[in-house]
N, CA and C of each residue as an Amber inpcrd file, in Angstrom:
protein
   339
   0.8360000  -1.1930000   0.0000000   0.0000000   0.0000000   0.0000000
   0.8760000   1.2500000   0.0000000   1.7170000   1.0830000   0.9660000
   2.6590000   2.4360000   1.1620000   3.6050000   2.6160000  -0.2850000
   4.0510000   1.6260000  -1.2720000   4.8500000   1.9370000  -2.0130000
   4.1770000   2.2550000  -3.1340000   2.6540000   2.0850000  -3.2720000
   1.2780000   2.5270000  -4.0740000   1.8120000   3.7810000  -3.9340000
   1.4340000   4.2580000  -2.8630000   0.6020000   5.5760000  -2.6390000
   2.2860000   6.4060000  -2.8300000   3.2640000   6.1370000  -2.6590000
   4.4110000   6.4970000  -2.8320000   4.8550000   7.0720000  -4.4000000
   4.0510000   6.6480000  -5.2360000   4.3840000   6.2360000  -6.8360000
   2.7550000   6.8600000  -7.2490000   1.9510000   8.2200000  -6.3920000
   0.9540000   8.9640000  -6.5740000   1.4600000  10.2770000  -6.0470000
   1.6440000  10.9540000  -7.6410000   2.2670000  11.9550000  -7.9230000
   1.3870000  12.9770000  -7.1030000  -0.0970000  13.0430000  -7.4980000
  -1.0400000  14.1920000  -6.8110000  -1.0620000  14.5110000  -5.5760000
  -0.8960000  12.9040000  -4.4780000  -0.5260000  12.7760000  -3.0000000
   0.8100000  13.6480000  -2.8020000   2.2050000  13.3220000  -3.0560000
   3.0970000  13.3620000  -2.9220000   2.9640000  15.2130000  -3.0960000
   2.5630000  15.7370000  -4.2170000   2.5310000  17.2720000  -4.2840000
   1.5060000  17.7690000  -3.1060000   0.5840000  17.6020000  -3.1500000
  -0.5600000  17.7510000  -1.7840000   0.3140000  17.7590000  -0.5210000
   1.2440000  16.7370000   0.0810000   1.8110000  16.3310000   1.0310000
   2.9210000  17.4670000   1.6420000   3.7320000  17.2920000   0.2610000
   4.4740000  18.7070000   0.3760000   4.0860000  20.2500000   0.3020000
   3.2920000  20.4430000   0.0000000   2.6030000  21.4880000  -0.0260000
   2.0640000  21.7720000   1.2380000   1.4150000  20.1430000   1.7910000
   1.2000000  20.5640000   3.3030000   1.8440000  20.9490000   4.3380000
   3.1910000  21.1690000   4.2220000   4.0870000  21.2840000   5.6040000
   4.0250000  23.1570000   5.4340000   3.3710000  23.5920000   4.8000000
   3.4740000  24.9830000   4.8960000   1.9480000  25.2940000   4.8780000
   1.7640000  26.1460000   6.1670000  -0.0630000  26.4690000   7.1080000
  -0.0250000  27.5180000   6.0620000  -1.6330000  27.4650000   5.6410000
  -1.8170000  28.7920000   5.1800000  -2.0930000  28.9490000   3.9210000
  -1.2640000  27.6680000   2.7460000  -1.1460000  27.5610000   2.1530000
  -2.3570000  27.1670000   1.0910000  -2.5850000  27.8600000  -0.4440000
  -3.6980000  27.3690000  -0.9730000  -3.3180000  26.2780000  -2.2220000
  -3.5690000  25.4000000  -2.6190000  -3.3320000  24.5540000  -3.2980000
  -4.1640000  24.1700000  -4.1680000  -3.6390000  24.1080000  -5.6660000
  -4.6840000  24.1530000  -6.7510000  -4.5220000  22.6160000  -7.5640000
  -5.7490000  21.9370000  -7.5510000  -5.4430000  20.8190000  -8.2960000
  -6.3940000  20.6620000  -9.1400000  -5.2860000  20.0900000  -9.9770000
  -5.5470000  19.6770000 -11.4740000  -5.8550000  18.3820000 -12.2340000
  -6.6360000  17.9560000 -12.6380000  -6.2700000  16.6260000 -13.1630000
  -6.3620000  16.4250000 -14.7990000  -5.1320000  16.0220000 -15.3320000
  -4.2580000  16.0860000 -16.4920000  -5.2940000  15.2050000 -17.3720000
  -5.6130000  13.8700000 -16.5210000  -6.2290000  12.9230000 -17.1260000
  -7.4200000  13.2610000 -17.5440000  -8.3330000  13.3530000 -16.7340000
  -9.8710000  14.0280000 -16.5920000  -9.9740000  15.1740000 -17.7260000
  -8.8850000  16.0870000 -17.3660000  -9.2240000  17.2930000 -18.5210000
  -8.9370000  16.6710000 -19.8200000  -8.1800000  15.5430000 -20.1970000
  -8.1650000  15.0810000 -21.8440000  -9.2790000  14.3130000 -21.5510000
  -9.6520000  13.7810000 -20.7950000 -11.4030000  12.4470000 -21.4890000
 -12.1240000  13.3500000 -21.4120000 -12.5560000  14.4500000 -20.4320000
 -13.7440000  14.8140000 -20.5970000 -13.3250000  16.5870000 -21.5130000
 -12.2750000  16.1200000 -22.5040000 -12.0270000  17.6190000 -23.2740000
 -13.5160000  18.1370000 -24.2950000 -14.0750000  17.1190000 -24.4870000
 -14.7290000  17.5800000 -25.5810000 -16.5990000  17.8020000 -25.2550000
 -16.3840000  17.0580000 -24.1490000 -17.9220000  17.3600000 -22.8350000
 -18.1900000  18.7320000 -22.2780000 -16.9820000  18.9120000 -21.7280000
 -17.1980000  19.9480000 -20.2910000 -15.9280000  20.3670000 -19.8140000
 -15.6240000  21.4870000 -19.3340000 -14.6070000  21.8720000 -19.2540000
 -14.3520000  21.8090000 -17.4260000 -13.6580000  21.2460000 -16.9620000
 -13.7930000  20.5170000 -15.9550000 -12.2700000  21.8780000 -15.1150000
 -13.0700000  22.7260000 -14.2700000 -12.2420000  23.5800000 -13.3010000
 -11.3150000  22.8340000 -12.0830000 -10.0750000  23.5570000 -11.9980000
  -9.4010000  23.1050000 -10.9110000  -9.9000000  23.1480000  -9.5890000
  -9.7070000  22.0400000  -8.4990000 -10.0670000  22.3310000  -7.1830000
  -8.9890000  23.3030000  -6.3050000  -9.3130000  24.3120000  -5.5570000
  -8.7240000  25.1440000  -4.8240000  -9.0710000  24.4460000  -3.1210000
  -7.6740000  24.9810000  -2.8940000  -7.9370000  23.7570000  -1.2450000
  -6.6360000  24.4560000  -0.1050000  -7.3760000  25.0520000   0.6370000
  -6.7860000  25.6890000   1.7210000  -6.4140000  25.2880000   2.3280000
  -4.6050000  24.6340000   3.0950000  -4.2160000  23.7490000   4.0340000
  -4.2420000  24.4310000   5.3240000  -4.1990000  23.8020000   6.4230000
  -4.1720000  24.4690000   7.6270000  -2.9390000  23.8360000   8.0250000
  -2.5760000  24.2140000   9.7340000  -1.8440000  23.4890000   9.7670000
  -1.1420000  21.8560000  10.1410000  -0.0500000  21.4890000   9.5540000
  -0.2950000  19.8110000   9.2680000  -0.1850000  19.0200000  10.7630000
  -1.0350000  18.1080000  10.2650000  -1.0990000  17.1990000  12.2580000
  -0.4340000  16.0690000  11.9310000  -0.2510000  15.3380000  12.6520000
   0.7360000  14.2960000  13.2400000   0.7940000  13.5270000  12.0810000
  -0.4250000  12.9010000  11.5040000  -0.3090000  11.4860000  10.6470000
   0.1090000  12.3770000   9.6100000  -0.5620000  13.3670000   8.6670000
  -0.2320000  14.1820000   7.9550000   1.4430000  14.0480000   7.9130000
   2.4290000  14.8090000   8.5140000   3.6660000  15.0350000   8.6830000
   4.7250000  13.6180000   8.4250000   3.8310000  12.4770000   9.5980000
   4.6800000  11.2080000   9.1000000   4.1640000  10.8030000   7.6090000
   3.4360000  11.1120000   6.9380000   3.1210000  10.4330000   5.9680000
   4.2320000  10.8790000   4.6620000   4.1250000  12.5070000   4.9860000
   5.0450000  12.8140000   3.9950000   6.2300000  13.0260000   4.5420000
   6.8070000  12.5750000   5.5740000   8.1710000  12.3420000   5.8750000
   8.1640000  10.8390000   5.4230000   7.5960000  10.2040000   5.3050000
   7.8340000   8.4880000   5.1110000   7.9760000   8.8190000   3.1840000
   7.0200000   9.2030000   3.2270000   6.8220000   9.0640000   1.3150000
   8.4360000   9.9160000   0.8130000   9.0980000  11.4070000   2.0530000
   9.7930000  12.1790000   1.1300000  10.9280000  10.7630000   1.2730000
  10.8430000  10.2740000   2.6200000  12.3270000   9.1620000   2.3440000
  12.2800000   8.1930000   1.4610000  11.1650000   7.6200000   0.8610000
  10.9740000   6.5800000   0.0370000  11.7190000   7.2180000  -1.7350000
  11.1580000   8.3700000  -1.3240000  11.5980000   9.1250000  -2.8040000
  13.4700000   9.4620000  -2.6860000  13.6690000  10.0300000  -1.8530000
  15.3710000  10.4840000  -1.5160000  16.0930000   9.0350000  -0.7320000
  15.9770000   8.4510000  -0.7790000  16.9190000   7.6470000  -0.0390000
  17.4830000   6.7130000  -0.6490000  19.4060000   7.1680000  -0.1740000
  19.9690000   6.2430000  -0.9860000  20.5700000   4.4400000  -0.2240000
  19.8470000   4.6770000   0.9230000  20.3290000   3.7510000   2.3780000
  19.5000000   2.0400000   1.3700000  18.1890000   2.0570000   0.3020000
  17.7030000   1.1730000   0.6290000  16.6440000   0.4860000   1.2600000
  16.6840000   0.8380000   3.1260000  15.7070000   0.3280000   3.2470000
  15.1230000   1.4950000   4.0810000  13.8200000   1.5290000   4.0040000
  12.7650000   2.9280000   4.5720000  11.8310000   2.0140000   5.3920000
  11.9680000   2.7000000   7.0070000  11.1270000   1.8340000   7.8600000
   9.9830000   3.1930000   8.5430000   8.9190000   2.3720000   8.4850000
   7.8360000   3.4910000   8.2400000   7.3000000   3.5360000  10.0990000
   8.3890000   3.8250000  10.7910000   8.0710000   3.2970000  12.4960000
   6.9530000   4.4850000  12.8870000   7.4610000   6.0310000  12.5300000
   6.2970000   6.8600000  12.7430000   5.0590000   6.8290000  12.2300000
   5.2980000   6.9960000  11.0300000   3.9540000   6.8240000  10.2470000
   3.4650000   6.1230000  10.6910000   3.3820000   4.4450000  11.0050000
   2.4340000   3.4980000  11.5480000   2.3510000   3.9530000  13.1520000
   3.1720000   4.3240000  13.7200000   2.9240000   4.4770000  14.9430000
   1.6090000   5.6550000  15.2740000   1.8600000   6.7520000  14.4050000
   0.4610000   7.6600000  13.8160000  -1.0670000   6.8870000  13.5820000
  -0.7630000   6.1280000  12.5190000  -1.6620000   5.0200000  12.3320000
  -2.4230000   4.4750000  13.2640000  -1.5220000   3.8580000  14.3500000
  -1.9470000   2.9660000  15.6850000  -2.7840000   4.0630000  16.7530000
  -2.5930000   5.2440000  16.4780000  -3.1370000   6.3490000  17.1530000
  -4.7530000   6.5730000  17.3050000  -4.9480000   6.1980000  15.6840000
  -6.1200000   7.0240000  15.1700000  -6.9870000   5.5400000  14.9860000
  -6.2660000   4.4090000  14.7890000  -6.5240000   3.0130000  15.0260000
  -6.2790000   1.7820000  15.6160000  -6.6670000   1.5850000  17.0240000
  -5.4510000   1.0420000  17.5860000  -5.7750000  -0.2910000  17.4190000
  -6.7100000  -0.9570000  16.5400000  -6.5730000  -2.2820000  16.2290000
  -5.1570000  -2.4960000  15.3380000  -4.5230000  -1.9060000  15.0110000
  -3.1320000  -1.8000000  14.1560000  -1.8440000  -2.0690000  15.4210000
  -2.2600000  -1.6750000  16.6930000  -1.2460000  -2.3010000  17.8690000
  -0.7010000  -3.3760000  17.6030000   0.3400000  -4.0570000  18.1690000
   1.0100000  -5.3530000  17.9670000   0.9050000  -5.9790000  16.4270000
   1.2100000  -6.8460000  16.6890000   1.6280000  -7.8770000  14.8950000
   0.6090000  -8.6760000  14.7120000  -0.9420000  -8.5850000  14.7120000
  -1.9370000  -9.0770000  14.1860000  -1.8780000  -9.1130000  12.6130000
  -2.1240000 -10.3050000  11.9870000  -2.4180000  -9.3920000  10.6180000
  -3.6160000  -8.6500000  10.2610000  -3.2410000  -8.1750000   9.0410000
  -3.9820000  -6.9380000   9.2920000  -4.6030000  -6.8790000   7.7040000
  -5.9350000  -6.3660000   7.1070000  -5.6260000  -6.5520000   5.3240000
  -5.1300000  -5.0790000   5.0000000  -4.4040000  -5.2460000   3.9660000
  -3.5640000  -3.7830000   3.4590000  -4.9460000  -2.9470000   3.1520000
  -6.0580000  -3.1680000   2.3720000  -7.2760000  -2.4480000   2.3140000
  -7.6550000  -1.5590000   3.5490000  -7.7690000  -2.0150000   4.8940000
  -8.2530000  -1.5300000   5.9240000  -6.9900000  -0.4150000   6.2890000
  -5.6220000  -0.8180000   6.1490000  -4.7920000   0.0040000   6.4390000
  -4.9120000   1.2760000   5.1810000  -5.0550000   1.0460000   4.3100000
  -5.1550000   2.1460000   3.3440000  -6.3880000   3.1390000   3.3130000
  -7.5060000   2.6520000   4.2110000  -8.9090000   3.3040000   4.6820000
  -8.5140000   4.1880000   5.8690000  -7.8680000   3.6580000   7.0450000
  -7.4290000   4.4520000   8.1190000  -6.9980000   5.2470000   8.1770000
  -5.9800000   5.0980000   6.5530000  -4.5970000   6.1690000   6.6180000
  -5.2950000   7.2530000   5.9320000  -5.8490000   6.5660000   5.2690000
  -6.7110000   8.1100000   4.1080000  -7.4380000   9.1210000   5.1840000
  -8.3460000   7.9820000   5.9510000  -9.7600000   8.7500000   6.3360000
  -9.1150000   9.3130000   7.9880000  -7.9750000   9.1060000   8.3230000
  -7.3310000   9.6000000   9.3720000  -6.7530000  10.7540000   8.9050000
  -6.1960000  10.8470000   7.4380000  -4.9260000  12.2400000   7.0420000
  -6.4900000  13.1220000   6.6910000  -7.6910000  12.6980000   6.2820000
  -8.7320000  13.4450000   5.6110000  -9.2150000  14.3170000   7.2750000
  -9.1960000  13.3720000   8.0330000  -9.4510000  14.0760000   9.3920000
  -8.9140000  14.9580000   9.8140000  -7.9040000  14.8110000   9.6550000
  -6.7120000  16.2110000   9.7530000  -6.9330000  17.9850000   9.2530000
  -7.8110000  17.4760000   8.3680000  -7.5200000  18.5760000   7.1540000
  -8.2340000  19.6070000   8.4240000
């Protein structure tokens, strides 16, 4: 899931964009505007960040090391530890399905906003 969402360009700009309060952020989608070119002319979303909270911060500190790092291996101890915060069925080494972890993480960073 994490190396998904790692290799999602729109996240990754959103993310960084978030470490600065205040900030307004305009998104675009490249794809959408070529299918629906000849329908409707489909406006950018404008999106006011506040400032970034806990899961927020590990997420894009985990994603900026996945992108810069020349070590190899990227261990995501905050970020999940964030995770376990907002979900604490994620405590200890249960397994777990990557689906449910990718619901938490979303609808936990969406909580943030």
């Amino acid at each position: 899931i994490l190396q998904n969402l790692s290799q999602t360009p729109v996240l990754r700009e959103m993310l960084k964009e978030a470490r600065m309060p205040g900030t307004t952020v305009k998104i675009e989608s490249p794809e959408l505007s070529m299918l629906y070119f000849f329908s409707f002319k489909q406006e950018p979303q404008l999106i006011k960040l506040d400032q970034p909270c806990p899961l927020t911060l590990a997420m894009h500190q985990f994603l900026t090391e996945m992108q810069e790092t020349k070590k190899g291996v990227v261990t995501p101890k905050e970020l999940f530890a964030q995770v376990c915060k907002k979900a604490i069925r994620f405590k200890g080494y249960q397994q777990q399905d990557s689906h449910e972890l990718l619901r938490y993480l979303l609808d936990g960073m969406r909580a943030e906003e």
